Short mmCIF file of C-alpha atoms and ligand atoms in Angstrom, two decimals:
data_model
loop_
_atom_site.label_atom_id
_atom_site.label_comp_id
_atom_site.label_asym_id
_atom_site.label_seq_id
_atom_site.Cartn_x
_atom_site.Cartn_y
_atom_site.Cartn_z
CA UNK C 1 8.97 -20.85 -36.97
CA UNK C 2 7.46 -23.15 -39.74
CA UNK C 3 4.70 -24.88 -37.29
CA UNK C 4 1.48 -24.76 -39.26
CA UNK C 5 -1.72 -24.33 -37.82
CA UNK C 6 -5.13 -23.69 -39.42
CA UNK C 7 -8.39 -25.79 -39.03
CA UNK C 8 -6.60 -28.78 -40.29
CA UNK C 9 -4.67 -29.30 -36.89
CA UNK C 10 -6.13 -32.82 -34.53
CA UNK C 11 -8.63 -31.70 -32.80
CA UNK C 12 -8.23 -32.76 -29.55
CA UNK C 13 -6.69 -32.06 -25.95
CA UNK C 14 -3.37 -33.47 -25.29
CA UNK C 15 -0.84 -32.79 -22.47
CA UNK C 16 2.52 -33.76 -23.10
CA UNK C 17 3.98 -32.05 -20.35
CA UNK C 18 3.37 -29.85 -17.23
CA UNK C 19 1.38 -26.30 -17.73
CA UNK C 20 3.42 -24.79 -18.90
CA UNK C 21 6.03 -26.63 -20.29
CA UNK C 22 10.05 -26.55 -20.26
CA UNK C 23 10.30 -24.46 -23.41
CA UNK C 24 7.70 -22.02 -22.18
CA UNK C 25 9.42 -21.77 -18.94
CA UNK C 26 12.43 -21.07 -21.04
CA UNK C 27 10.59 -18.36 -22.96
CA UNK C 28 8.67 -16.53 -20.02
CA UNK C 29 12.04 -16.03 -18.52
CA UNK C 30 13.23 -14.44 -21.35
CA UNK C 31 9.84 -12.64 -21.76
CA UNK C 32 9.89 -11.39 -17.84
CA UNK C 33 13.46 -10.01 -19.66
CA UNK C 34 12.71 -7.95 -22.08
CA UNK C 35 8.82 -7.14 -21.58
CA UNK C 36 7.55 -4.40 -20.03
CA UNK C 37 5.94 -6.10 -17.19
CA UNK C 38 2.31 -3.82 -17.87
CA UNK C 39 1.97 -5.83 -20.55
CA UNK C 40 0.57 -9.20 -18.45
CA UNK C 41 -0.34 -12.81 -20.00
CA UNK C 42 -3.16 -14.80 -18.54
CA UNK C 43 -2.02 -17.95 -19.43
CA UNK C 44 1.42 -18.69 -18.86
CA UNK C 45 1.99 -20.89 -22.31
CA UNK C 46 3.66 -19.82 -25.85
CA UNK C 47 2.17 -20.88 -28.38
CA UNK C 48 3.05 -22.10 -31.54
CA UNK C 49 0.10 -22.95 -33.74
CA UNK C 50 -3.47 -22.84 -33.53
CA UNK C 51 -6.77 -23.50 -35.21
CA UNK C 52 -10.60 -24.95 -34.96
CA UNK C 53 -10.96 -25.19 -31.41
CA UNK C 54 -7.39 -25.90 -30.63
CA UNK C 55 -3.99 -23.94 -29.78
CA UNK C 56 -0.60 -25.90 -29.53
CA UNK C 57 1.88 -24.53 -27.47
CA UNK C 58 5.98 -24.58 -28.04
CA UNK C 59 6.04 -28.13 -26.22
CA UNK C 60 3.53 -29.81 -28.05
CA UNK C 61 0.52 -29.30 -25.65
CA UNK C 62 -2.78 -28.81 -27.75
CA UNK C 63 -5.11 -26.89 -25.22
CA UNK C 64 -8.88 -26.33 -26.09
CA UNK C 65 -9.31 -22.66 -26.74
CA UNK C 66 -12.25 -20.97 -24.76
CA UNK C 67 -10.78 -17.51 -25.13
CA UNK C 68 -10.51 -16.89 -29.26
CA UNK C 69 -7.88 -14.59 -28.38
CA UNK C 70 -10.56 -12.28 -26.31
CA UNK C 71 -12.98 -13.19 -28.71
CA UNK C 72 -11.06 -12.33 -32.20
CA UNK C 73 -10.61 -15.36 -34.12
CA UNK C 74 -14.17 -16.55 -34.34
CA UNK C 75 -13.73 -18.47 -37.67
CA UNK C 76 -10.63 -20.32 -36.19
CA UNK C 77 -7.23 -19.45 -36.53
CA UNK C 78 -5.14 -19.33 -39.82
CA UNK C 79 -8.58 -19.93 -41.19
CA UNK C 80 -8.43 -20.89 -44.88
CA UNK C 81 -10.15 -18.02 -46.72
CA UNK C 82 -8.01 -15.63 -44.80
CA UNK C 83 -4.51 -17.65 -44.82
CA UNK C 84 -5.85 -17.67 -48.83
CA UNK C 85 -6.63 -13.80 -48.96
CA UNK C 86 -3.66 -12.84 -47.02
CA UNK C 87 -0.82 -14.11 -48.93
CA UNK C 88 -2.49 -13.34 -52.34
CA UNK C 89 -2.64 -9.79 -50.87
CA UNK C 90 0.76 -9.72 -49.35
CA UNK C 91 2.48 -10.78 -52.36
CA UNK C 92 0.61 -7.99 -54.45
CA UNK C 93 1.00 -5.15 -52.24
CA UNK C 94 1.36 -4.59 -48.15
CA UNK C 95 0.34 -0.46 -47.69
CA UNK C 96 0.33 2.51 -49.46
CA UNK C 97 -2.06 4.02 -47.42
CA UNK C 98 -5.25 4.49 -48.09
CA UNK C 99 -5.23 7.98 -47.61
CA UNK C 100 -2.09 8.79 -50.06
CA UNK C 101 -3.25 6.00 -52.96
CA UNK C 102 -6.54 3.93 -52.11
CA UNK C 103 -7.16 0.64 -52.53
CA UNK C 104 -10.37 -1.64 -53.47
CA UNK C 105 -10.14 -4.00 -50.16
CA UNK C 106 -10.76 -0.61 -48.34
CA UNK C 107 -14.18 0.20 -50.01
CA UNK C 108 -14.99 -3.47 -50.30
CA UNK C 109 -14.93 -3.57 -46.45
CA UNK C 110 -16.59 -0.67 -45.96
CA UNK C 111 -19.19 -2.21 -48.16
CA UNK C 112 -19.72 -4.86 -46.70
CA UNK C 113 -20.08 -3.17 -42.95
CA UNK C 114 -22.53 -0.72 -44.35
CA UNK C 115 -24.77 -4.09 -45.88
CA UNK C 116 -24.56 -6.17 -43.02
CA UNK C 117 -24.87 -4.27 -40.16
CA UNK C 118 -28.61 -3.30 -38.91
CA UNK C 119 -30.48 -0.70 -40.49
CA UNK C 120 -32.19 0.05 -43.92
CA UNK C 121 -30.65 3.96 -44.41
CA UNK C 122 -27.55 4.89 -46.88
CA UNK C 123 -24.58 4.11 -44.66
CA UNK C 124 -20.96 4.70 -44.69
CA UNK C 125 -17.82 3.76 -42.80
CA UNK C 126 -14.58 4.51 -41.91
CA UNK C 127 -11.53 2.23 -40.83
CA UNK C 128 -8.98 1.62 -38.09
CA UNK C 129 -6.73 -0.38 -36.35
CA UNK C 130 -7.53 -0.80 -33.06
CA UNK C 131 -10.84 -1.17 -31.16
CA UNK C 132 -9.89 1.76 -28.94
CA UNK C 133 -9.83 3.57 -31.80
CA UNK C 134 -12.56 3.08 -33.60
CA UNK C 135 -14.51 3.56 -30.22
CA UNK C 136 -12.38 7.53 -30.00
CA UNK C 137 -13.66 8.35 -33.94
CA UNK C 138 -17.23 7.23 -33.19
CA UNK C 139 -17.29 10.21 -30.64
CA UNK C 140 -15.00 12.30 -32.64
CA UNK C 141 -17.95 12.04 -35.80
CA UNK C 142 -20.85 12.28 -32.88
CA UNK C 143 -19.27 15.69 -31.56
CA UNK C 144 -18.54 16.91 -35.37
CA UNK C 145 -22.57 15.93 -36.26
CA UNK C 146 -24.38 17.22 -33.05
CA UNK C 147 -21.90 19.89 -32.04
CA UNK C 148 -22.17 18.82 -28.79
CA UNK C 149 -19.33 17.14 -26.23
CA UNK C 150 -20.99 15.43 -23.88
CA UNK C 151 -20.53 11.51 -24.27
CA UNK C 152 -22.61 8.70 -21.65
CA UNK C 153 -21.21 5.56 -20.83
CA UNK C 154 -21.92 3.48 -18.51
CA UNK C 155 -21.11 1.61 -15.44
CA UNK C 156 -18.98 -2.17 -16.16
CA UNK C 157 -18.06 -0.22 -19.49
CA UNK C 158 -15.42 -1.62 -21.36
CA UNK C 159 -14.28 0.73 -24.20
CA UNK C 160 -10.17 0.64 -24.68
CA UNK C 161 -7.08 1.85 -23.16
CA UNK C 162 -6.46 5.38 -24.96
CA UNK C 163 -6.84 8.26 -22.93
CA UNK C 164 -10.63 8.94 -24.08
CA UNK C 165 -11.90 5.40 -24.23
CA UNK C 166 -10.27 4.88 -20.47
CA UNK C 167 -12.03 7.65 -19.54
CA UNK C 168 -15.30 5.91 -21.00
CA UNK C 169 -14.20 2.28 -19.64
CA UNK C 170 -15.94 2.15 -16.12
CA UNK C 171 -13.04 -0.27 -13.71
CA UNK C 172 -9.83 1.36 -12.68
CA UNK C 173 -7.43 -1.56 -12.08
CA UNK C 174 -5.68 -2.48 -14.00
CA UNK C 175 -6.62 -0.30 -16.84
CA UNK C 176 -6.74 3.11 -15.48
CA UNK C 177 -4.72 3.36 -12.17
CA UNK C 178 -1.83 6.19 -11.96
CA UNK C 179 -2.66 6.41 -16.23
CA UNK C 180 -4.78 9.98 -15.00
CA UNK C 181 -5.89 12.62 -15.90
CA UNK C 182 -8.82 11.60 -17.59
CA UNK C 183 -10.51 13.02 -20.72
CA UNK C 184 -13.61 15.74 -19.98
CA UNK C 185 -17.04 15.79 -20.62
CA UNK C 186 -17.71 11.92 -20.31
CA UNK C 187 -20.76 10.81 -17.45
CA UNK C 188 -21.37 7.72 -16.16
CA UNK C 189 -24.53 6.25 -15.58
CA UNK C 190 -26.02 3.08 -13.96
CA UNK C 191 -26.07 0.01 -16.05
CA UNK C 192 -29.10 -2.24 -16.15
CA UNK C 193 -27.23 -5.44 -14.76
CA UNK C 194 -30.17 -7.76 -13.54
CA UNK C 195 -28.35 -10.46 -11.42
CA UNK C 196 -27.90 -7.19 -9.37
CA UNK C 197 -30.75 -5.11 -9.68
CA UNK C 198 -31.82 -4.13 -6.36
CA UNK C 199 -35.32 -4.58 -7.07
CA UNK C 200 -34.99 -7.54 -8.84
CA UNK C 201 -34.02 -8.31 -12.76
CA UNK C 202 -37.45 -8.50 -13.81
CA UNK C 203 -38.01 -4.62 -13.16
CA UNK C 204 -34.01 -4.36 -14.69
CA UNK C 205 -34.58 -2.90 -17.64
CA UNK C 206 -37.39 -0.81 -17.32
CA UNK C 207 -35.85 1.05 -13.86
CA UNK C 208 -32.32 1.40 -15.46
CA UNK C 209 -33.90 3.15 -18.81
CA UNK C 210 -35.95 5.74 -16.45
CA UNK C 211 -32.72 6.40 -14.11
CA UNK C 212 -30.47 7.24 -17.03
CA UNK C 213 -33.02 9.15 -18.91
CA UNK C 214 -33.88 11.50 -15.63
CA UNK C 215 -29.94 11.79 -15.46
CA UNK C 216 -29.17 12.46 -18.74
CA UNK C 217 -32.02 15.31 -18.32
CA UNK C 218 -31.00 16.32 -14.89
CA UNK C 219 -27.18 16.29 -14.19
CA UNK C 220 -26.07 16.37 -17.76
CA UNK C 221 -28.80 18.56 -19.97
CA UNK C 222 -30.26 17.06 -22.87
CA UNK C 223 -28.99 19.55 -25.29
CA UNK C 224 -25.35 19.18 -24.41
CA UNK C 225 -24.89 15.02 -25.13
CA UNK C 226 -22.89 14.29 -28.89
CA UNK C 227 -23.69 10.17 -27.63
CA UNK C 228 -24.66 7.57 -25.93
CA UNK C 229 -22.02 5.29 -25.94
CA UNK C 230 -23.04 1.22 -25.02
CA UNK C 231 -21.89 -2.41 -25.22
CA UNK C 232 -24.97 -4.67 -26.04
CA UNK C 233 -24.11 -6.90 -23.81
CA UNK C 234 -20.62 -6.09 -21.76
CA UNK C 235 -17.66 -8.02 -22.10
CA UNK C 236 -14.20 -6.77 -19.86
CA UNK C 237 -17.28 -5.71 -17.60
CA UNK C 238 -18.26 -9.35 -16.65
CA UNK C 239 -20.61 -10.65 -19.93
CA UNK C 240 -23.41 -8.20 -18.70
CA UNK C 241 -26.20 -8.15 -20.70
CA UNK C 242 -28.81 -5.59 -20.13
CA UNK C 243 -32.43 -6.29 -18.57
CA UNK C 244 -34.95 -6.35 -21.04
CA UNK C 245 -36.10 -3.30 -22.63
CA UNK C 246 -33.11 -0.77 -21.74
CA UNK C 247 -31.55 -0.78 -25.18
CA UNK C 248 -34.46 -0.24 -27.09
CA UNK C 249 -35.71 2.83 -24.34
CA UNK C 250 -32.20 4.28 -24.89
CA UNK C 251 -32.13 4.60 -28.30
CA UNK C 252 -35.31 5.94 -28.91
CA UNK C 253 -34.49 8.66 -26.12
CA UNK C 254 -31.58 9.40 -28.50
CA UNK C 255 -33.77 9.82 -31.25
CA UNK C 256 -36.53 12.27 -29.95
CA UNK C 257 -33.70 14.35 -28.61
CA UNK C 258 -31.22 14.54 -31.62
CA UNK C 259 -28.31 11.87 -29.79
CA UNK C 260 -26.23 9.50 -31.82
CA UNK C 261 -26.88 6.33 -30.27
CA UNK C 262 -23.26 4.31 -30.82
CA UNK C 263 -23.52 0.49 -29.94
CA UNK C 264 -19.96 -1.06 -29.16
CA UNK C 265 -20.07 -4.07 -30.85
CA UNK C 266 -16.39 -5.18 -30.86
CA UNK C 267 -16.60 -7.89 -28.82
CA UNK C 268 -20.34 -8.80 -29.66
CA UNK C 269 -19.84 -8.43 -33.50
CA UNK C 270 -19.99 -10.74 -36.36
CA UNK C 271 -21.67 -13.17 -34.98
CA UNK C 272 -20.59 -14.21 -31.58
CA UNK C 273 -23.94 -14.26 -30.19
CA UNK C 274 -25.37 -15.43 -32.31
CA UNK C 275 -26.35 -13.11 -34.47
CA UNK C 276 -24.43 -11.03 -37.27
CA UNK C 277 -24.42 -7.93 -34.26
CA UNK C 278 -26.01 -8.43 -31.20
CA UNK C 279 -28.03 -4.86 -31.06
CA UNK C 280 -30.48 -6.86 -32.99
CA UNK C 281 -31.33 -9.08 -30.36
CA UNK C 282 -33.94 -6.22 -29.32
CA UNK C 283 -34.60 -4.51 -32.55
CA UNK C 284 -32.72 -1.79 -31.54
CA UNK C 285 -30.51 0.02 -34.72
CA UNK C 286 -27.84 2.11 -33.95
CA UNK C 287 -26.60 5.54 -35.11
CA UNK C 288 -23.44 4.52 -35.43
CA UNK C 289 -21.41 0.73 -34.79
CA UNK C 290 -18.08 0.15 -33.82
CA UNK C 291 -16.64 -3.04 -34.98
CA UNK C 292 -13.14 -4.78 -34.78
CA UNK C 293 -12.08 -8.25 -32.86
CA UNK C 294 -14.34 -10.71 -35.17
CA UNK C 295 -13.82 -8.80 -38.26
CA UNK C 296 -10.31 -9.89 -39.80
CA UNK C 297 -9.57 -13.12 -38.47
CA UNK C 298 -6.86 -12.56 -36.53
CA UNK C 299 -5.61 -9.29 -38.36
CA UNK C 300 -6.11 -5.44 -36.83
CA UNK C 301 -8.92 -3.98 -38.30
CA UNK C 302 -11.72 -2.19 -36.43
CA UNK C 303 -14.23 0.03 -38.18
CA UNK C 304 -16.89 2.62 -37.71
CA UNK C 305 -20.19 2.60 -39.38
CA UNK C 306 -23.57 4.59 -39.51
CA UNK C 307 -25.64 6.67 -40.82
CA UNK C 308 -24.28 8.41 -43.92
CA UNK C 309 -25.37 11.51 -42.98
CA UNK C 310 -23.43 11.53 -39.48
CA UNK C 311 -20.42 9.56 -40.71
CA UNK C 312 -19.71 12.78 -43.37
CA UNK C 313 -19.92 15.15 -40.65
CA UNK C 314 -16.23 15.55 -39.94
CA UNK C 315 -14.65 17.53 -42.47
CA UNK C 316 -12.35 16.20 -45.32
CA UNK C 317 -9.72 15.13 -44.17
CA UNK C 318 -10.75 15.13 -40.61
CA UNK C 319 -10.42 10.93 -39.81
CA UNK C 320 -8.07 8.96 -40.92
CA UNK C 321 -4.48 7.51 -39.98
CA UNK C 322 -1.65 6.22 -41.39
CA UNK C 323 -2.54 1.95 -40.89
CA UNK C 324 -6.32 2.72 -40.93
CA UNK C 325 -7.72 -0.08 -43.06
CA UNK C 326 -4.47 -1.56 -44.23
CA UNK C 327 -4.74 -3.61 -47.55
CA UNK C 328 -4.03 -7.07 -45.83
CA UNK C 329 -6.27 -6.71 -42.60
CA UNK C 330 -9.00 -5.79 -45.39
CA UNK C 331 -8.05 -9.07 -47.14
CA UNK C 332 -8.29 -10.63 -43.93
CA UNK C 333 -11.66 -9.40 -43.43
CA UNK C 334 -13.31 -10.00 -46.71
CA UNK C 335 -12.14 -13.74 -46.07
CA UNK C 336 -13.20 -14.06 -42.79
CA UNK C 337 -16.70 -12.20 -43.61
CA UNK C 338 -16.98 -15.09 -46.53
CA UNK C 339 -15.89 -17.96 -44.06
CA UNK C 340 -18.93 -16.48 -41.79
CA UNK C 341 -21.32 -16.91 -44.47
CA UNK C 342 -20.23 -19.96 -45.96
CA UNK C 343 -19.76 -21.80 -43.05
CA UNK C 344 -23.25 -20.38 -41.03
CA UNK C 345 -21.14 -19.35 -38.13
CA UNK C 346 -24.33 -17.02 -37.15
CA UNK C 347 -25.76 -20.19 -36.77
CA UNK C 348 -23.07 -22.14 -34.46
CA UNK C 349 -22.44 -19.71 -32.29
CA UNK C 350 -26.64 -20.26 -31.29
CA UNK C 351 -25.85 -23.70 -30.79
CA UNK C 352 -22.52 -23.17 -29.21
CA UNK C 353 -24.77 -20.92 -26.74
CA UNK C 354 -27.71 -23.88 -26.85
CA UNK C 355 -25.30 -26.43 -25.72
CA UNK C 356 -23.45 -24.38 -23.33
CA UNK C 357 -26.32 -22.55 -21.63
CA UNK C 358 -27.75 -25.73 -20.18
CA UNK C 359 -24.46 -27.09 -19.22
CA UNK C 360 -23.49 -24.19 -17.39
CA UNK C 361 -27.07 -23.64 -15.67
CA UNK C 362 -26.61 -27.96 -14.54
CA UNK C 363 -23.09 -26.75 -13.32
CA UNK C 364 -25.25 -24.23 -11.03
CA UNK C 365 -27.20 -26.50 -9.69
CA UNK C 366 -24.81 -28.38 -8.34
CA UNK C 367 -21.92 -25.63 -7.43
CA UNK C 368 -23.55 -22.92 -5.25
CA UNK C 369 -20.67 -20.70 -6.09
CA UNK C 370 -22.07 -20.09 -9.29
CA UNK C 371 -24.20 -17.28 -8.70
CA UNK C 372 -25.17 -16.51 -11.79
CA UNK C 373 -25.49 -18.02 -15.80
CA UNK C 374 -25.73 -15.89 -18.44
CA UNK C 375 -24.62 -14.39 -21.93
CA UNK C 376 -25.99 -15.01 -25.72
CA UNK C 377 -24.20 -17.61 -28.09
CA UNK C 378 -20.96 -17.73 -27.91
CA UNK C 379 -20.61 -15.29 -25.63
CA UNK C 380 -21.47 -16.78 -21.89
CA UNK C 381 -20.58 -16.37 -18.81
CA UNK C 382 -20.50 -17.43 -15.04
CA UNK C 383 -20.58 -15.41 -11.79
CA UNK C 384 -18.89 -16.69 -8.79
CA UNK C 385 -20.15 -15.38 -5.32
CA UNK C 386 -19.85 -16.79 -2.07
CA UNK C 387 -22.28 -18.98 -1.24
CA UNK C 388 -25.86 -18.29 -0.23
CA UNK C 389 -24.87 -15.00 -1.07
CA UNK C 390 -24.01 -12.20 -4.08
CA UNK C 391 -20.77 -11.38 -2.46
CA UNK C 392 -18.21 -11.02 -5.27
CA UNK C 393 -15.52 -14.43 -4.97
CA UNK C 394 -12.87 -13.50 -7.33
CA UNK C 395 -10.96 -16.15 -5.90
CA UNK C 396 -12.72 -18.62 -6.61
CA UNK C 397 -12.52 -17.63 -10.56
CA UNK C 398 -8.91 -17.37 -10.39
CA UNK C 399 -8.22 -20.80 -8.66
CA UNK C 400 -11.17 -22.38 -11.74
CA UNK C 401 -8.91 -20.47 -14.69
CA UNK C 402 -5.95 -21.76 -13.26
CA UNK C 403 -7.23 -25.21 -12.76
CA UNK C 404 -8.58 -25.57 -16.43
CA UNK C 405 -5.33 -23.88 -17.48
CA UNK C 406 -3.37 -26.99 -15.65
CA UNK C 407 -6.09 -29.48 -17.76
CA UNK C 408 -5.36 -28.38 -20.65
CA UNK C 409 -8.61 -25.56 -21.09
CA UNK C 410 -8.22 -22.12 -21.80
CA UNK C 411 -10.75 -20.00 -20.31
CA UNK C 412 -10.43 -16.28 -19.37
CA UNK C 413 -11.78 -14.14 -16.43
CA UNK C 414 -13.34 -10.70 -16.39
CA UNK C 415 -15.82 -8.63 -14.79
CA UNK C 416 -15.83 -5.73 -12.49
CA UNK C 417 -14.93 -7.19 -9.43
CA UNK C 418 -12.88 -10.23 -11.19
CA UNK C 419 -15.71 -13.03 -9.96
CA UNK C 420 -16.73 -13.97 -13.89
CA UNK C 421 -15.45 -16.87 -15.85
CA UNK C 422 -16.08 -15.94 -19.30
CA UNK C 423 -16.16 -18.27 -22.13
CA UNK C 424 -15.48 -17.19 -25.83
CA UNK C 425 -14.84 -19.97 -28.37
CA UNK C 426 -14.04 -20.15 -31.90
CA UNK C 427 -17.50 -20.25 -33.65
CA UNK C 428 -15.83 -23.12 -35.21
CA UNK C 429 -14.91 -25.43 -32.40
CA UNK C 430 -16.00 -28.89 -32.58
CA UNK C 431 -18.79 -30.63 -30.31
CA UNK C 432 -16.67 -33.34 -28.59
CA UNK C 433 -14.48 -30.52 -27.58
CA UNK C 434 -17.04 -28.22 -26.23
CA UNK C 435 -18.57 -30.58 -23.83
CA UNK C 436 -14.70 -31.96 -23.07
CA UNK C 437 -14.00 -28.78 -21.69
CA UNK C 438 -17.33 -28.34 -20.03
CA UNK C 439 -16.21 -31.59 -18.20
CA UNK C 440 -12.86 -29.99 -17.03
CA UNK C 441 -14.87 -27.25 -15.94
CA UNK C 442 -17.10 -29.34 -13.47
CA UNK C 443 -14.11 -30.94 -12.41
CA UNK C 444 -12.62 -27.32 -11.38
CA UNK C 445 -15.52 -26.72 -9.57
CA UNK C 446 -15.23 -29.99 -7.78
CA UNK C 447 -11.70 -29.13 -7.08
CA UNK C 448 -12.92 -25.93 -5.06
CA UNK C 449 -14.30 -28.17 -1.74
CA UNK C 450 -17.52 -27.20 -0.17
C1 LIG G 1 -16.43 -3.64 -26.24
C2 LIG G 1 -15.01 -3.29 -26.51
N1 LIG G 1 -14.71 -2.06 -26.94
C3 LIG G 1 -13.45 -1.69 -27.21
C4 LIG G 1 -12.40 -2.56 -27.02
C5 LIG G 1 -11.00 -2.12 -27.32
O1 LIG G 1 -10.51 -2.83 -28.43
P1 LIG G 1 -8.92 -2.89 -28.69
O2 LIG G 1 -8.33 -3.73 -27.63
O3 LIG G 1 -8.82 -3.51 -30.08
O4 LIG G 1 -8.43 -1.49 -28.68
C6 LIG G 1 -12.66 -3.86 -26.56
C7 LIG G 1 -11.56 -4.81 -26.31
O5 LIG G 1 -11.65 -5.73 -25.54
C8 LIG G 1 -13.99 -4.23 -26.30
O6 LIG G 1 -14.30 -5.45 -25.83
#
């Protein structure tokens, strides 16, 4: 395939044929073939190239991307600084690994994560391939520093599909069912969720704090928890993000009682909400920070960092793996880290989130099955409950995806009970495109009758 894509494609909707077209049809046959069928697609196109705020499909349909490839290719796709940095690197050298013969991009990564994310102590880090499994060597260092096992997570958790982080990751279906048993030693706790708070969202954060701090005290003992384990704001969970107050409660709980405090910030990280990592939002610095998604620009790459002094807990030797930090993911990320910088994409993804905030809250007003508006940047979210009520109406999310998936709008669903339309584009995508695809939205709403 020689299509190229990249930032330099039109930017602009365009349906040439049905959703999805001939030569997709052609291609989910043969992918219904010879794919497991676990493995499940939400949008039933191929694509063929992609970049700004656009992908193209294998029949020439350029759909408006509201999904950055679950929030992974914030700079745009085939981004220049990493299209740049990845062949330059490719053509040098593709692995050696880093543990047999190292390699600068390693330890330039590393130093950049240690600069950039929140806190002023020495810091180190440690990379990976997968999100999952950064998330599993967070609590691997946690249990080697504290020498305790006890991890808390909480509920709406999304943290991987590996046997540990499904055990941390709250909703069984579809990621858990008939995948038992279950890693040990991990408790689950209420999450401070204010469109649900029973008392109201104002009292949110405050209430949640106190009711995981008197169960972390009573049904788990103090002494006996390596972490708390927690997504700034949720993503798989429904684009949850915590009342006021309970992240910053937490983590000085972990501090007066000797817990590593580990924010999740693969989804929320480099910049989609706005800001470099969203745990700053509230102050709040973290033991430890798990990164991947945002960082490489399209390329696997996920990373632990922290605190120096926990990170060289495990023993030499001790993390590791054979991919961990391979030399062209680094590439990847040391462009897409300068693309961040260079292009302020801190500072579009606030006025993505300015622009789409508003929009979303009209969209409210005038569709009672929105129940709720919410989210930070680039990051936001809609609820959908019955009318009149909070009654979950995943139905009504699925038949809005699928209509902005027939338009030409790709837009992804999530959340506990499958009722959230979540929305995460490219930090890069242009203006006339964001409020065309806020229009297709309205229209889907439209399209649902009373
Ligand atoms: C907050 C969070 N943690 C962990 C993961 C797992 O990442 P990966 O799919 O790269 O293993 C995800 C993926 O969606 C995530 O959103």
């Amino acid at each position: 395939m020689t299509a190229r894509g990249g930032p330099g494609l039109p930017q602009e909707r365009r349906l040439v044929t049905a959703i999805p077209g001939p030569r997709s049809v052609e291609l989910l046959t043969r992918r219904t073939d010879a794919v497991a069928r676990g493995v499940s697609i939400a949008f039933p196109v191929f694509i063929e190239a992609a970049g700004g705020g656009v992908v193209v499909d294998v029949d020439g349909n350029s759909l408006i991307d509201f999904g950055s490839g679950i929030a992974v290719v914030s700079i745009g796709n085939a981004a220049d600084q990493v299209v740049a940095a990845v062949s330059e690197q490719v053509a040098a050298f593709t692995h050696t690994c880093f543990m047999v013969t190292p390699y600068e991009g390693y330890v330039a990564v590393c130093e950049q994560l240690n600069s950039r994310t929140p806190g002023e102590f020495a810091k180190k880090s440690a990379l990976f391939n997968s999100g999952a499994e950064a998330v599993e060597n967070s609590v691997k260092i946690a249990r080697a520093f504290t020498g305790r096992a006890a991890v808390v997570v909480f509920d709406h958790a999304y943290h991987g599909r590996t046997n540990l982080t499904m055990a941390l990751t709250a909703k069984n279906m579809p990621y858990k069912q008939s995948f038992g048993p279950f890693a040990p030693e991990v408790y689950r706790l209420p999450m401070a969720y204010p469109y649900r708070w029973p008392t109201g969202p104002e009292n949110c954060g405050s209430e949640a704090a106190a009711a995981a701090i008197s169960a972390m005290k009573t049904q788990i003992g103090v002494d006996n928890i390596a972490a708390v384990l927690i997504e700034p704001i949720q993503g798989e969970g429904g684009f949850i993000v915590p009342g006021k107050g309970f992240l910053p409660a937490l983590s000085q709980f972990c501090t007066d009682n000797g817990i590593v405090f580990i924010a999740d910030e693969i989804q929320t990280g480099f910049g989609r909400t706005g800001a470099m990592f969203a745990s700053s939002d509230e102050g709040v610095v973290p033991d430890l920070i798990t990164t991947a998604k945002g960082i490489a620009g399209g390329l696997p790459l996920a990373g632990v960092t922290g605190r120096a002094e926990i990170m060289d807990a495990p023993h030499v030797g001790g993390l590791g793996g054979t991919y961990g930090g391979n030399p062209v993911a680094c590439a990847a990320a040391l462009g897409a880290i300068e693309t961040i910088e260079q292009q302020d994409l801190v500072g579009a993804a606030r006025r993505i989130g300015e622009i789409m905030l508003p929009a979303l809250r009209d969209l409210q007003s005038r569709h009672p099955v929105i129940g709720d508006v919410r989210g930070r940047g680039a990051m936001v979210a809609v609820e959908l409950v019955k009318p009149g009520t909070k009654d979950a109406d995943p139905a009504a999310a699925s038949a809005v995806a699928a209509f902005c998936h027939r338009e030409g709008v790709l837009v992804l669903t999530a959340g506990t009970y499958g009722n959230v339309l979540r929305f995460l584009p490219p930090l890069v995508m242009p203006e006339h495109l964001l409020e065309e695809a806020l229009t297709v939205l309205d229209k889907a709403f439209a399209s649902l009758g009373g």
